[in-house]
Coordinates of N, CA and C in Angstrom, one line a residue:
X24 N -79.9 -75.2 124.5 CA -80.3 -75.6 125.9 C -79.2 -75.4 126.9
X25 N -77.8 -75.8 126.6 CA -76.9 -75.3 127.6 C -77.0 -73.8 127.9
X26 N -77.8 -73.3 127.0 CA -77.8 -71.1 128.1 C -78.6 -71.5 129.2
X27 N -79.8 -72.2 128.7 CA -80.8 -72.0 130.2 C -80.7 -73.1 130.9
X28 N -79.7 -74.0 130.9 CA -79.6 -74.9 132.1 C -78.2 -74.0 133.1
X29 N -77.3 -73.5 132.3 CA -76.6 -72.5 133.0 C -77.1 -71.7 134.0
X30 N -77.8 -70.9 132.7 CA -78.7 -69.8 133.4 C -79.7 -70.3 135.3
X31 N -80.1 -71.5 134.6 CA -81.0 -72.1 136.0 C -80.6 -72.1 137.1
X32 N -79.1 -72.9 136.7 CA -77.8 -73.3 137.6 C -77.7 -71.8 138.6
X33 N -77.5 -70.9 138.0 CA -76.8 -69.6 137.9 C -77.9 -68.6 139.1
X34 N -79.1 -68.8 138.4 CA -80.4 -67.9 139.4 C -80.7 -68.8 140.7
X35 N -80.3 -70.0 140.4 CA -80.3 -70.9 141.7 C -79.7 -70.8 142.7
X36 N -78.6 -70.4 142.7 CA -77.4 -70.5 143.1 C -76.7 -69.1 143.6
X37 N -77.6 -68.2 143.0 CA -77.1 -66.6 143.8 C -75.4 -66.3 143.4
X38 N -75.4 -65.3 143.6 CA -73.8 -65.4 143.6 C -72.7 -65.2 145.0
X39 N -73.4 -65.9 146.0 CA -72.7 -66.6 146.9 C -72.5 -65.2 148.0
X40 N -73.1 -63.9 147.9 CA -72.2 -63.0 148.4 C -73.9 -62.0 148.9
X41 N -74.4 -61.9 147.9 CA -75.7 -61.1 148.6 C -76.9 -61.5 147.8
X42 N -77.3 -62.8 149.0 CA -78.3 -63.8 148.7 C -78.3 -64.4 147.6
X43 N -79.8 -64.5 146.7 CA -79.7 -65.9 146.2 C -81.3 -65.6 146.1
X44 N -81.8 -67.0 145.1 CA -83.1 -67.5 145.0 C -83.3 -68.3 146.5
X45 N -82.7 -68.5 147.6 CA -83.1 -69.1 148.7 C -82.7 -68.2 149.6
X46 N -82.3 -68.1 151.0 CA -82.0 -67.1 151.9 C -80.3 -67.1 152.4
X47 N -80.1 -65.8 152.7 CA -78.7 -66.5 153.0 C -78.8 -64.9 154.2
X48 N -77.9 -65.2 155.0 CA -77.4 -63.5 156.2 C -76.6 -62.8 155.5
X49 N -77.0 -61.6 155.2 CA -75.9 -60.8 154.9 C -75.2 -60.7 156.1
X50 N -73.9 -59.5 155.7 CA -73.1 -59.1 156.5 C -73.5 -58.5 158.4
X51 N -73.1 -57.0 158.7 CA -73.2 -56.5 160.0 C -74.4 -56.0 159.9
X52 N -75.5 -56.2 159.0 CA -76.9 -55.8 159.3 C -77.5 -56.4 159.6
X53 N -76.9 -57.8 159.9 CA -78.0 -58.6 160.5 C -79.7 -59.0 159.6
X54 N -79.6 -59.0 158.5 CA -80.8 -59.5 157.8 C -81.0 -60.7 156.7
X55 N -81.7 -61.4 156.7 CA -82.1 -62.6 155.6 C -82.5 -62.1 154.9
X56 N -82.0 -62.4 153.6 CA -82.0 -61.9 152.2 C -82.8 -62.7 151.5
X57 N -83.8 -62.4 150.8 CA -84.5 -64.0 149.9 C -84.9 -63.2 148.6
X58 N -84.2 -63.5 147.3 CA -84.4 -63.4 146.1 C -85.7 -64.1 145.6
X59 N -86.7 -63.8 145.4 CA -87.8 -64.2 144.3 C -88.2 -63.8 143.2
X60 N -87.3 -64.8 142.1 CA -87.5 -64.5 141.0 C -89.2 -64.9 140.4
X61 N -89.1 -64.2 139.0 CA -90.3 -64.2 138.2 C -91.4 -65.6 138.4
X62 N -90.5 -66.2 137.8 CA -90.4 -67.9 137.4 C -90.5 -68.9 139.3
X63 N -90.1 -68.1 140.1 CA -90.5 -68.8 141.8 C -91.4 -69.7 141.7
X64 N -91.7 -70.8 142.6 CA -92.7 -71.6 143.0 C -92.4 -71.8 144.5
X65 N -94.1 -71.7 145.2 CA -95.3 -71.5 144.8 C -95.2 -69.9 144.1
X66 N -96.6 -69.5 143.5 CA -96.3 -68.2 142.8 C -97.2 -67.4 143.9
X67 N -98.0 -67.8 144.9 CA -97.9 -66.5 146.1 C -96.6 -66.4 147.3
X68 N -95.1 -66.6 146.4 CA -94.1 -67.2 147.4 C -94.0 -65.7 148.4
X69 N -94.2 -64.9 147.5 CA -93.8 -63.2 148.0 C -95.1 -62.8 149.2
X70 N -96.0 -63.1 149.1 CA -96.7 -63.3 149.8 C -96.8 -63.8 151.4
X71 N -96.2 -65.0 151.0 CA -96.0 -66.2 152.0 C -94.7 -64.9 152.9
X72 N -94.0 -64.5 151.9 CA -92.1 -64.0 152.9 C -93.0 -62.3 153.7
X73 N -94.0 -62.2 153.0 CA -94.4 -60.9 153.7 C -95.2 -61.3 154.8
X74 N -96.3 -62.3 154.8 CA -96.9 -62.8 155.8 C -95.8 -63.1 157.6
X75 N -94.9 -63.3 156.7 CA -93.5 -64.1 157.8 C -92.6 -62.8 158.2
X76 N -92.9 -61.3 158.2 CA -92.4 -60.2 158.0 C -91.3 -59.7 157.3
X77 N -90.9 -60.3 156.0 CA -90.1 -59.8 154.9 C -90.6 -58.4 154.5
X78 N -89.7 -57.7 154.4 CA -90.5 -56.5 153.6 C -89.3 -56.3 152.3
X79 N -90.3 -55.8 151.5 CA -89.7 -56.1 150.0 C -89.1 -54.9 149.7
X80 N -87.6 -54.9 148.5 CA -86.8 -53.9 148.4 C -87.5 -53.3 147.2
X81 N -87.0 -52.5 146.4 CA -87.7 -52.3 144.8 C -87.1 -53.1 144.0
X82 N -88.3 -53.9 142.8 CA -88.1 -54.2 141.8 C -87.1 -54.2 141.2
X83 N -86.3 -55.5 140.8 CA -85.6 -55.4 139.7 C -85.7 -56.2 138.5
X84 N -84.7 -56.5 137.7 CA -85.1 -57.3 136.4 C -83.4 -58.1 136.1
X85 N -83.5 -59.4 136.4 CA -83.0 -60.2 135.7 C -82.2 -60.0 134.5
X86 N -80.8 -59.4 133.9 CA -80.3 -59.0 132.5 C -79.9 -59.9 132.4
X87 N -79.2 -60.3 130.8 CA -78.1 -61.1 131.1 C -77.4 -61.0 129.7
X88 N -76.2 -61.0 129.1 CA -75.5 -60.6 128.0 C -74.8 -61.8 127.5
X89 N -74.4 -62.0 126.2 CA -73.6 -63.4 125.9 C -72.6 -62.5 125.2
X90 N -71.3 -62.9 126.0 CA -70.1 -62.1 125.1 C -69.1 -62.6 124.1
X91 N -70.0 -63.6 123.3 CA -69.8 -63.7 122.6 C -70.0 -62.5 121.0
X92 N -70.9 -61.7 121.3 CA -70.9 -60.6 120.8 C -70.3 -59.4 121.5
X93 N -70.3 -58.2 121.1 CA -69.8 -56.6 121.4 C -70.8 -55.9 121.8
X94 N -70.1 -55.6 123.0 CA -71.7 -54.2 123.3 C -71.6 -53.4 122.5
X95 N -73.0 -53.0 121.9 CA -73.2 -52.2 121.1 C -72.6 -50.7 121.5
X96 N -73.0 -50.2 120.4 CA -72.2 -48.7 120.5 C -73.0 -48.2 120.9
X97 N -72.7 -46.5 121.5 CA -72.9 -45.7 121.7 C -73.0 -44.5 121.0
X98 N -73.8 -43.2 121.5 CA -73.9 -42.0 120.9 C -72.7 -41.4 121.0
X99 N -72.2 -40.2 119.8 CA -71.5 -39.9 119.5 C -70.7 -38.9 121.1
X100 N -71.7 -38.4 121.9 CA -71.8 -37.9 123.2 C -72.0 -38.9 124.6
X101 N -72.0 -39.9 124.3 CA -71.6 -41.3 125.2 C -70.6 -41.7 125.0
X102 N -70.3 -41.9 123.8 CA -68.7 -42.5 123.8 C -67.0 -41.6 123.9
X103 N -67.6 -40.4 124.1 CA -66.2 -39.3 124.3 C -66.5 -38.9 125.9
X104 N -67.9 -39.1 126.6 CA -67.4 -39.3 127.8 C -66.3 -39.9 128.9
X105 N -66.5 -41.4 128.7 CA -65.2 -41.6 129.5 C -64.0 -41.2 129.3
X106 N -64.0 -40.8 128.0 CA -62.3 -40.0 128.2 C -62.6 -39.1 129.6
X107 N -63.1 -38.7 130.0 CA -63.1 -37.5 131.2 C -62.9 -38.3 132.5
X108 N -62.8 -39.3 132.3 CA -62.8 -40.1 133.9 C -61.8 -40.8 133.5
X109 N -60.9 -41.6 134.5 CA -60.3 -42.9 134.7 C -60.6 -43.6 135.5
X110 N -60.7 -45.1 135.0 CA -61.6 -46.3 135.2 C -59.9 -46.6 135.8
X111 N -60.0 -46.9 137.3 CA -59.0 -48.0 138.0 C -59.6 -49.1 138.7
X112 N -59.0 -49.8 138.2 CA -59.2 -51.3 139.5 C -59.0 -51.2 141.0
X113 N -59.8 -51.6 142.1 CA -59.1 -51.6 143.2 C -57.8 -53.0 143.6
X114 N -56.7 -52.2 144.3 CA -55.6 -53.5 144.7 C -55.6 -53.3 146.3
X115 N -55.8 -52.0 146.6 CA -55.3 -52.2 148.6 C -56.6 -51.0 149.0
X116 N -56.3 -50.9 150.2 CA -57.0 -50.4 151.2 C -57.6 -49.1 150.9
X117 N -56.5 -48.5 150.2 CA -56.8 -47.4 149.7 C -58.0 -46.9 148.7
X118 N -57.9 -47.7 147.9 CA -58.8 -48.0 146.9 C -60.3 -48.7 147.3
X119 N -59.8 -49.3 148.1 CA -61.2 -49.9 148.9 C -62.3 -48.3 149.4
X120 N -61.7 -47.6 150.3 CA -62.2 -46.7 150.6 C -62.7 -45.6 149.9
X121 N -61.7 -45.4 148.3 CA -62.6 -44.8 147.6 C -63.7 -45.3 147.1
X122 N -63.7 -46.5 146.6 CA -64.9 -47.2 146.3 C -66.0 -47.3 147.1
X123 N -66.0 -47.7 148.4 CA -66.6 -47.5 149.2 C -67.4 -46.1 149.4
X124 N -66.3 -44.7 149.1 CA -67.2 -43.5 149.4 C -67.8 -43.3 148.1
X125 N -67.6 -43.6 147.2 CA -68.2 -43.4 145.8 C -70.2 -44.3 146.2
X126 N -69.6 -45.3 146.7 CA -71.4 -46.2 146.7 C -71.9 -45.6 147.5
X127 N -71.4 -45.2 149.0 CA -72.2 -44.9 150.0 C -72.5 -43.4 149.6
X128 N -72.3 -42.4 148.9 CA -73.2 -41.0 148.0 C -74.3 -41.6 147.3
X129 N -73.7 -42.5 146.0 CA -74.2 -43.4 145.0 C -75.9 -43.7 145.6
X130 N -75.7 -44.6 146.5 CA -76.5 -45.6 147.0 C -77.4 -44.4 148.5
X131 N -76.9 -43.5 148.8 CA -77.2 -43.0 150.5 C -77.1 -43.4 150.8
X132 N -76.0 -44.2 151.1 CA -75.8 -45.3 152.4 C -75.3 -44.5 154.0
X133 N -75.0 -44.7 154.7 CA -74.2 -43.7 155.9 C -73.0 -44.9 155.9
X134 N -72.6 -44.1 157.0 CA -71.1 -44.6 157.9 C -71.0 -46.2 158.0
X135 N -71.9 -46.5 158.7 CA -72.1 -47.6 159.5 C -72.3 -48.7 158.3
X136 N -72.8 -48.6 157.5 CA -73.1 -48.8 156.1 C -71.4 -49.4 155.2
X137 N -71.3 -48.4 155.4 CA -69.6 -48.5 154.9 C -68.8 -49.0 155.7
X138 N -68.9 -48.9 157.3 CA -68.3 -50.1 157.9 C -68.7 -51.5 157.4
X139 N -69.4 -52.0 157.9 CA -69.9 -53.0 157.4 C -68.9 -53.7 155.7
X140 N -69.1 -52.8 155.2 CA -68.7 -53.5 153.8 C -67.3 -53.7 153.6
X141 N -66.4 -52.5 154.5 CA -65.2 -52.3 154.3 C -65.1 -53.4 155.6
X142 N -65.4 -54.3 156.4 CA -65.7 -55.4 156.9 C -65.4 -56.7 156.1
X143 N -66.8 -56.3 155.4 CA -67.1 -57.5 154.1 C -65.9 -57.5 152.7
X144 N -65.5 -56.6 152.6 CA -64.6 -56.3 151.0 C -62.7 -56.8 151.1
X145 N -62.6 -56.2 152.6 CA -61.2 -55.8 152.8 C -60.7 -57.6 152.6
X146 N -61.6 -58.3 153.4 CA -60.6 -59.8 153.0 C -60.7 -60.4 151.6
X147 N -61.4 -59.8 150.7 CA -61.4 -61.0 149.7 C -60.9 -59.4 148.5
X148 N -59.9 -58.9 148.5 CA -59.5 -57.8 147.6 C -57.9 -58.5 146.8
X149 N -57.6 -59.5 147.5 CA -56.6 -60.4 146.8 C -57.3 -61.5 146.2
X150 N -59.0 -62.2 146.4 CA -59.7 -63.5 146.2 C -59.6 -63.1 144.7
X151 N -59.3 -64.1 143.8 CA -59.6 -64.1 142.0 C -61.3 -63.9 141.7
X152 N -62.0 -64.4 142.6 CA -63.1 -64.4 142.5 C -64.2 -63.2 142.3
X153 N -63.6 -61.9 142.7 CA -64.2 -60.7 143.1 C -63.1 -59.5 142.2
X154 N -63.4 -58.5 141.2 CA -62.9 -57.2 141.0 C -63.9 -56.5 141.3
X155 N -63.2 -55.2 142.3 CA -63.6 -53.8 142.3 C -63.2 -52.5 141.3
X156 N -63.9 -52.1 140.9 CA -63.9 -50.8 140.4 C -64.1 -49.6 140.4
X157 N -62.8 -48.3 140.4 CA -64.0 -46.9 140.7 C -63.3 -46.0 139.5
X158 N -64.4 -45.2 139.2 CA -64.2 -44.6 138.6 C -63.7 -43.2 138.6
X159 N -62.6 -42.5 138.2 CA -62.4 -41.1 139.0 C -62.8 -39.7 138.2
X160 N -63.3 -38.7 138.3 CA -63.3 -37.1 137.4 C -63.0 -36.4 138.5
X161 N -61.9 -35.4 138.0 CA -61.3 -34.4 138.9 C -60.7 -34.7 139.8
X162 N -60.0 -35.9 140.0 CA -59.8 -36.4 140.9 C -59.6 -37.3 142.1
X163 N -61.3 -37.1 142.0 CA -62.6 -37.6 143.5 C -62.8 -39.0 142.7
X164 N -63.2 -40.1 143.8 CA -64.2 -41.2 143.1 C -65.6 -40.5 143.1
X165 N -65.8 -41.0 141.5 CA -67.4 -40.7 141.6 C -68.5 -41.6 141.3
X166 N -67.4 -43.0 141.0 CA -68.7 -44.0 140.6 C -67.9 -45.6 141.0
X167 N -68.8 -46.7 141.5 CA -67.9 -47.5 141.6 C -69.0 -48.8 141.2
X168 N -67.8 -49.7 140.8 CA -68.6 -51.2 140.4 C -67.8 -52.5 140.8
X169 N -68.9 -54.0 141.2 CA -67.9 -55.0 141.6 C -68.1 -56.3 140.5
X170 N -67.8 -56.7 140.2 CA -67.4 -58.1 139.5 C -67.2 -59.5 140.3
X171 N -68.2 -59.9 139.9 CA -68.0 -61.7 141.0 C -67.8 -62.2 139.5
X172 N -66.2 -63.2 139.7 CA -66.2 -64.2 138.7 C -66.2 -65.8 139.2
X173 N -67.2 -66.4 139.9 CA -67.3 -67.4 140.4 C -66.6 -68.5 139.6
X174 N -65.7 -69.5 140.4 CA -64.8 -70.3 139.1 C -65.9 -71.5 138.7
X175 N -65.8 -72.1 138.0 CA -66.6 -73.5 137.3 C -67.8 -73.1 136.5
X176 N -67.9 -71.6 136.3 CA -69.5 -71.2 136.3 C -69.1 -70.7 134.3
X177 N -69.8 -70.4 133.8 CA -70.2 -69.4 132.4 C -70.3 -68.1 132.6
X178 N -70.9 -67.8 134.0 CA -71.5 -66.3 134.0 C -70.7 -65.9 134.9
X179 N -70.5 -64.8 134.8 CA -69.7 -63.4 135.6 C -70.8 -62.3 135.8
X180 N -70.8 -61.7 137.3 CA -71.9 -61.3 137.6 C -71.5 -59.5 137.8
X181 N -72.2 -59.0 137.2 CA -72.1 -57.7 137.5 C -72.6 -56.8 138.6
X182 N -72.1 -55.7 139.7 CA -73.1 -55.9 141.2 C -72.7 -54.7 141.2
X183 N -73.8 -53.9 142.1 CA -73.3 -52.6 143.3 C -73.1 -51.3 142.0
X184 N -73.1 -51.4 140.6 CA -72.8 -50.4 139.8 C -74.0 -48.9 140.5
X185 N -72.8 -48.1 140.8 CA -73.8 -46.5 141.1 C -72.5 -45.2 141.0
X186 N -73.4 -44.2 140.4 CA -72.7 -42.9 140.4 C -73.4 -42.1 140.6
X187 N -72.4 -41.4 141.4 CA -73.2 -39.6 142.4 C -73.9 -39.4 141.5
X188 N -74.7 -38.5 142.1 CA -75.7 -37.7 141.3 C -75.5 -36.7 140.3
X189 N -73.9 -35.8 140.5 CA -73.6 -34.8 140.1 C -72.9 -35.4 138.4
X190 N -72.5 -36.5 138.5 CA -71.7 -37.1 137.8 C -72.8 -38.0 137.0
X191 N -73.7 -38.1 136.8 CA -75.3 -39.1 136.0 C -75.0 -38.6 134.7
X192 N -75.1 -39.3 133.2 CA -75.4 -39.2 132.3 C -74.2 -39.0 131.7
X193 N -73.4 -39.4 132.4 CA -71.8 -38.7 131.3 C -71.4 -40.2 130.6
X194 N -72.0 -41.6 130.6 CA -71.7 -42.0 130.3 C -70.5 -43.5 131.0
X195 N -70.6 -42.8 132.1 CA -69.7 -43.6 133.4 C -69.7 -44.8 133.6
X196 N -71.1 -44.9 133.8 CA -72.1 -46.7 134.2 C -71.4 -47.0 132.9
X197 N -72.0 -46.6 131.7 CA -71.4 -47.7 130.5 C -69.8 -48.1 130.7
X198 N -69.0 -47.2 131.0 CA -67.6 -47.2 130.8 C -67.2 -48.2 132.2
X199 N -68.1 -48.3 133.1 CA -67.5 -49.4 134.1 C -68.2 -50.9 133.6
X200 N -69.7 -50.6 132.9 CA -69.8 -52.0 132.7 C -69.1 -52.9 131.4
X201 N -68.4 -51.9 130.7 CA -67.3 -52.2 129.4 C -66.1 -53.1 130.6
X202 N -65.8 -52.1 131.4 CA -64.2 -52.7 131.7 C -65.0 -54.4 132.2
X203 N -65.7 -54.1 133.0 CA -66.0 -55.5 133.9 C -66.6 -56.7 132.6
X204 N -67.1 -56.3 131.6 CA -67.1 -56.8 130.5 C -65.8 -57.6 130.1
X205 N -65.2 -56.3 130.1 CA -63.8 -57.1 129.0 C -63.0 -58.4 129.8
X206 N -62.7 -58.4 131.5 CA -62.5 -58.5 132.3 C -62.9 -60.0 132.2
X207 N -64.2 -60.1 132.2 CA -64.9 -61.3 131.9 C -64.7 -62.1 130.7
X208 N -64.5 -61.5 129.4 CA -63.9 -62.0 128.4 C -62.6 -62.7 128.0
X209 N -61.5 -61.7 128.8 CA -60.2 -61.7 129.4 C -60.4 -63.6 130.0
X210 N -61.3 -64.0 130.8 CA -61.0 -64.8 131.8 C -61.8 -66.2 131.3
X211 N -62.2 -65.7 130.3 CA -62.6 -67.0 129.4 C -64.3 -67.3 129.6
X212 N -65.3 -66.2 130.7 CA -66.9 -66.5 130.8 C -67.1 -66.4 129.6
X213 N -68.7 -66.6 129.1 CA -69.4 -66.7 128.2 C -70.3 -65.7 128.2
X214 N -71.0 -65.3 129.7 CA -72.3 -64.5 129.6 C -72.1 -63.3 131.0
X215 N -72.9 -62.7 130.9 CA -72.7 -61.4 132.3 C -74.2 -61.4 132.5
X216 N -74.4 -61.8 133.8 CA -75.9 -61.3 134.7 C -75.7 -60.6 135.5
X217 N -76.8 -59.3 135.2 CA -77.0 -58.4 135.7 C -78.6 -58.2 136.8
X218 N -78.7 -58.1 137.8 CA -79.7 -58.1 138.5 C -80.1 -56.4 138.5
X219 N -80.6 -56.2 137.4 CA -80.8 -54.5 137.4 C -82.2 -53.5 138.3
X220 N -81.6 -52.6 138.5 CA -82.4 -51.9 139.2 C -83.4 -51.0 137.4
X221 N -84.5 -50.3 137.7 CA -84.9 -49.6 136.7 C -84.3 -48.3 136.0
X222 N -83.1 -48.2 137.4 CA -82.7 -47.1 136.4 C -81.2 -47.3 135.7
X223 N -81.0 -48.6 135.9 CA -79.6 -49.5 135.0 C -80.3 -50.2 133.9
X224 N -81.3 -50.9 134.0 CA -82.2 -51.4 133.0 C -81.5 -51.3 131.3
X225 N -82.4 -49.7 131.5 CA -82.6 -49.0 129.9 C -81.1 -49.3 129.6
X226 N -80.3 -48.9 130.3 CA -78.8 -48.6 129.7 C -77.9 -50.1 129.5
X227 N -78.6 -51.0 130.1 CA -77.5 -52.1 129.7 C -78.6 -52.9 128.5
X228 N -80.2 -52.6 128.2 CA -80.5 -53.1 126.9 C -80.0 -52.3 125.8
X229 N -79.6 -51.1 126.2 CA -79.3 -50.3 125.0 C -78.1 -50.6 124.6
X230 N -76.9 -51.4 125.6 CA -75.9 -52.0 125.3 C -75.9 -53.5 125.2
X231 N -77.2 -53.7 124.9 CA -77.3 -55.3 124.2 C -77.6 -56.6 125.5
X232 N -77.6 -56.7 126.6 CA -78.3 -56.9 127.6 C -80.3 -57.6 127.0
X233 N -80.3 -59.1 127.4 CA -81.1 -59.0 127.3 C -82.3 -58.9 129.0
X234 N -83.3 -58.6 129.2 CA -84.2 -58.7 130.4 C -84.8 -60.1 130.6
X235 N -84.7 -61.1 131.3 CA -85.2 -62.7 131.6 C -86.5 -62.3 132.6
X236 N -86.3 -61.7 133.4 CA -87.5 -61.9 134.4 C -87.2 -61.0 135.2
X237 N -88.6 -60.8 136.1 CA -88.2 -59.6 137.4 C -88.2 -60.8 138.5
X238 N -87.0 -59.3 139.9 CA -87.6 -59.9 140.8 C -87.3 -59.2 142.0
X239 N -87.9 -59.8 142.8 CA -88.2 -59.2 143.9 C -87.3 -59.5 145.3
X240 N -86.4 -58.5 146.0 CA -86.0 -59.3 147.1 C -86.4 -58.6 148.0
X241 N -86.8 -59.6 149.0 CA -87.3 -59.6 150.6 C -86.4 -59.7 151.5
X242 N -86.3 -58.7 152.3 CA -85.2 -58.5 153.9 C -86.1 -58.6 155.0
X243 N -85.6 -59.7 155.7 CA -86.3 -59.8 157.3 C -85.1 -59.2 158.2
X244 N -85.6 -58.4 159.3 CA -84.3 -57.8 160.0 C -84.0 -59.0 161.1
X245 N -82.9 -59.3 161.0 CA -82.3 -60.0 162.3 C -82.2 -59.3 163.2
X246 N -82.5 -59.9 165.4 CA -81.6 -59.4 166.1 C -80.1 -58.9 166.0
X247 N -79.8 -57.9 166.7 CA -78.4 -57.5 166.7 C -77.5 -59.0 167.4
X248 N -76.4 -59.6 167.1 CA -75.4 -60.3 167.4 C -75.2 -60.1 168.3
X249 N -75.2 -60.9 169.5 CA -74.7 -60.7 171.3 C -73.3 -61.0 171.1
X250 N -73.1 -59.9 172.0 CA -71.3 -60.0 172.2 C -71.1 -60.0 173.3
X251 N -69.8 -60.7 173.7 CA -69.5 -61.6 175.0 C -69.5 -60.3 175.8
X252 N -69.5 -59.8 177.3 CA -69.3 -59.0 177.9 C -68.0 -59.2 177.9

């Protein structure tokens, strides 16, 4: 009974940074974020957020891993992948920005996009609370991932994991969600929730990941911020 009062605690409570099961503002886009998980009440709650002009992102699915076991292994052509890449931590500015260009290919995000986050990332890159990761081949970033370790909590949150398109299937996504794994182990969590999109899904049940529930998040756009003349 302590996993799913955690767990409760845990879907309740968002991971403080991009939304939540209730609403919270993201960053320079100006929009309210509202998580609606499987399990929500009322159950036309998605309904109600679209009636109010939310419009919904795509589907995802609730993961979540107890590391107290080992992610399972890999194929014999998964697991000699990461040798081809090095997995660095971000520490300064520098790193920020690769990361940064890695998601915004990853994701299509544009410029403005990457402002914003290099906004949102640059002050909390010393916080304990938050590791960045990118992954490099050839030199270039070509994949990057972030780690929320919220303190008093069990779970460590896994977020933002994407790799270019040219760089898919080598194996990458596993080798970043190992490090942020270990990272979490290292620091004494118990479990890793993953809010997965469908095409992270398959790959984190194949590494032992179990699926809790889907869900759905709703963005209402905010006015732009008035600024003083």
């Amino acid at each position: 009974m302590a996993f799913f009062r955690s767990l409760a605690f845990e879907v309740n409570s968002g991971d403080g940074h991009a939304g939540g099961a209730g609403g919270a503002v993201s960053g320079e886009d100006r929009a309210l974020e509202w998580k609606v998980y499987g399990h929500d009440l009322p159950a036309d709650l998605g309904s109600r957020l679209a009636a109010a002009g939310f419009e919904p992102d795509e589907p995802e699915t609730l993961t979540v891993f107890d590391l107290a076991d080992d992610l399972r292994g890999e194929t014999r052509e998964d697991a000699a992948a990461p040798a081809l890449v090095e997995i660095r931590r971000v520490t300064d500015l520098s790193g920020l920005t690769d990361f940064l260009d890695a998601a915004r290919v990853a994701f299509g995000r544009d410029e403005q996009w990457q402002a914003a986050r290099t906004n949102q990332f640059a002050p909390r890159l010393t916080e304990p609370a938050m590791s960045l990761y990118v992954a490099y081949a050839d030199g270039q970033p070509v994949a990057s991932a972030r780690g929320e370790f919220p303190a008093g909590r069990p779970f460590a949150g896994l977020w933002g994991g994407g790799t270019i398109a040219e760089y898919r299937g080598r194996g990458i996504y596993r080798a970043l969600v190992r490090a942020r794994a270990q990272e979490a182990r290292r620091r004494g969590y118990r479990y890793l929730r993953v809010d997965a999109r469908e095409t992270s899904r398959p790959i984190l049940e194949r590494l032992g990941f179990i699926a809790l529930t889907d869900i759905i998040e709703w963005r209402l756009s905010l006015p732009a911020r008035a600024h003083p003349a």
